[in-house]
Coordinates of C-alpha atoms in Angstrom, one line a residue:
X11 CA 45.4 -7.5 -63.3
X12 CA 45.2 -10.7 -61.4
X13 CA 47.8 -11.5 -58.8
X14 CA 48.8 -14.9 -57.5
X15 CA 48.6 -15.7 -53.8
X16 CA 52.3 -15.1 -53.1
X17 CA 52.4 -11.8 -55.0
X18 CA 49.3 -10.5 -53.2
X19 CA 50.8 -11.5 -49.9
X20 CA 54.1 -9.8 -50.7
X21 CA 52.3 -6.6 -51.7
X22 CA 50.0 -6.6 -48.6
X23 CA 52.6 -7.5 -46.0
X24 CA 54.2 -4.1 -45.8
X25 CA 50.8 -2.4 -45.5
X26 CA 49.9 -4.8 -42.7
X27 CA 53.2 -4.1 -40.9
X28 CA 52.8 -0.3 -41.3
X29 CA 49.2 -0.4 -40.0
X30 CA 50.4 -1.7 -36.7
X31 CA 52.9 1.1 -36.2
X32 CA 51.5 3.9 -34.1
X33 CA 51.9 7.4 -35.5
X34 CA 50.2 9.2 -32.7
X35 CA 52.4 11.5 -30.6
X36 CA 52.9 10.5 -27.0
X37 CA 50.3 11.8 -24.5
X38 CA 51.1 15.0 -22.7
X39 CA 51.6 14.8 -19.0
X40 CA 48.6 16.0 -17.0
X41 CA 48.3 19.5 -15.7
X42 CA 45.9 21.0 -13.2
X43 CA 43.3 21.5 -15.9
X44 CA 43.0 17.7 -16.6
X45 CA 41.6 17.1 -13.1
X46 CA 39.3 20.2 -12.8
X47 CA 35.5 20.3 -12.9
X48 CA 34.9 23.4 -15.1
X49 CA 32.6 25.2 -14.5
X50 CA 32.5 24.3 -10.8
X51 CA 29.1 24.0 -9.2
X52 CA 30.4 24.0 -5.6
X53 CA 33.8 25.4 -5.0
X54 CA 35.6 24.4 -1.8
X55 CA 36.9 27.5 0.0
X56 CA 39.8 25.4 1.3
X57 CA 41.0 24.8 -2.3
X58 CA 41.8 28.5 -2.7
X59 CA 44.7 30.8 -1.7
X60 CA 44.8 34.6 -1.0
X61 CA 45.8 36.8 -4.0
X62 CA 46.7 36.1 -7.6
X63 CA 50.2 35.0 -8.5
X64 CA 49.6 33.0 -11.7
X65 CA 52.2 34.3 -14.2
X66 CA 49.8 33.8 -17.1
X67 CA 47.2 36.0 -15.4
X68 CA 48.9 39.4 -15.0
X69 CA 47.0 41.9 -13.0
X70 CA 47.9 45.5 -12.8
X71 CA 45.8 46.6 -9.8
X72 CA 43.8 44.6 -7.3
X73 CA 40.8 46.4 -5.7
X74 CA 40.5 44.4 -2.5
X75 CA 38.6 41.2 -1.7
X76 CA 35.0 40.0 -1.3
X77 CA 33.4 36.7 -0.6
X78 CA 31.6 35.1 -3.5
X79 CA 30.0 31.6 -3.3
X80 CA 31.9 31.0 0.0
X81 CA 35.3 31.8 -1.5
X82 CA 37.4 34.9 -0.8
X83 CA 37.9 36.4 -4.2
X84 CA 40.2 39.2 -5.4
X85 CA 38.4 42.1 -7.1
X86 CA 40.0 43.3 -10.3
X87 CA 38.2 46.0 -12.3
X88 CA 34.9 44.8 -11.1
X89 CA 35.5 41.1 -11.8
X90 CA 35.9 38.5 -9.1
X91 CA 38.8 36.1 -9.3
X92 CA 40.3 33.5 -7.0
X93 CA 43.4 31.3 -7.4
X94 CA 43.4 27.7 -6.3
X95 CA 46.3 25.9 -4.6
X96 CA 47.6 24.6 -8.0
X97 CA 47.8 28.1 -9.5
X98 CA 44.6 28.0 -11.6
X99 CA 42.7 31.3 -11.6
X100 CA 38.9 31.1 -11.5
X101 CA 36.3 33.7 -12.6
X102 CA 33.6 34.1 -10.0
X103 CA 31.6 36.9 -11.6
X104 CA 31.3 40.5 -12.4
X105 CA 30.0 43.2 -9.9
X106 CA 26.4 44.1 -10.6
X107 CA 26.0 41.5 -13.3
X108 CA 26.5 37.9 -12.0
X109 CA 28.1 36.0 -9.2
X110 CA 28.9 32.3 -8.9
X111 CA 26.4 30.5 -6.7
X112 CA 23.5 32.9 -7.6
X113 CA 20.7 31.9 -10.0
X114 CA 22.6 28.9 -11.4
X115 CA 25.8 30.8 -12.2
X116 CA 29.0 28.8 -11.8
X117 CA 32.6 29.9 -11.5
X118 CA 34.7 29.0 -14.6
X119 CA 38.4 29.0 -15.4
X120 CA 40.0 32.3 -16.2
X121 CA 43.5 30.9 -16.7
X122 CA 45.1 27.5 -15.9
X123 CA 48.3 27.4 -14.0
X124 CA 50.0 25.7 -17.0
X125 CA 48.2 26.4 -20.2
X126 CA 48.9 23.9 -23.1
X127 CA 48.3 24.2 -26.8
X128 CA 44.9 22.7 -27.5
X129 CA 43.5 23.0 -24.0
X130 CA 40.0 24.4 -23.8
X131 CA 37.7 25.2 -20.9
X132 CA 34.5 27.1 -20.0
X133 CA 35.3 30.6 -18.7
X134 CA 32.1 30.6 -16.6
X135 CA 28.5 29.5 -16.8
X136 CA 25.5 31.7 -16.4
X137 CA 22.6 30.2 -18.4
X138 CA 21.8 32.4 -21.4
X139 CA 24.2 35.1 -20.3
X140 CA 27.8 33.8 -20.0
X141 CA 28.7 30.6 -21.8
X142 CA 32.1 31.4 -23.1
X143 CA 34.5 28.7 -24.1
X144 CA 38.3 29.5 -24.2
X145 CA 40.9 27.5 -26.2
X146 CA 44.7 27.9 -26.4
X147 CA 45.2 28.6 -30.1
X148 CA 48.9 29.4 -30.1
X149 CA 51.6 29.6 -27.5
X150 CA 55.3 29.8 -26.9
X151 CA 57.3 30.2 -23.6
X152 CA 56.3 33.8 -23.2
X153 CA 52.9 34.3 -24.9
X154 CA 49.5 32.5 -25.1
X155 CA 46.9 33.3 -27.7
X156 CA 43.4 32.4 -26.6
X157 CA 40.3 32.1 -28.8
X158 CA 37.0 32.8 -27.0
X159 CA 33.7 31.6 -28.5
X160 CA 30.2 31.3 -27.2
X161 CA 27.1 29.4 -28.3
X162 CA 25.3 32.7 -27.6
X163 CA 27.1 34.4 -30.4
X164 CA 27.6 31.7 -33.1
X165 CA 30.4 32.4 -35.6
X166 CA 32.1 35.0 -33.5
X167 CA 35.7 34.4 -32.3
X168 CA 37.6 36.8 -30.1
X169 CA 41.4 36.4 -30.0
X170 CA 43.3 37.5 -26.9
X171 CA 47.0 37.6 -26.5
X172 CA 48.4 37.1 -23.0
X173 CA 52.1 37.7 -22.1
X174 CA 53.6 35.8 -19.3
X175 CA 54.9 38.0 -16.5
X176 CA 58.2 37.3 -14.9

């Protein structure tokens, strides 16, 4: 069917108007994760605080402190964690396996201060050994479900559920 100029214009005008309307949701306000370098090749000890208080990173028992890559870390079941001033918890290694600052290993993010649906980050980086990527797959005000993948184990996805502590 052939349309005349005015009919074609009348049919196309609504489409032109609609194409100019944005349907994207507004951008989320930034959180601490937006400004982080993850993994971090050179952590600044002055950026970290003593202890772990992030409510999304509940810890039953702390086993003391050690220094890893110049940062005082909290030892939890053989893993080294440190919390930055914004409340993000970083993973600095595992006793007897790897430590940030040794043989190319870099501290990664264990849990952001304010996780958001869709955020993802590298948990740590040890070439050929630890290359896990964590993503927030689901969340509500009390629970975060994380999906952990690694290019070292293609196709495998581990889901972890974390409950916020009060």
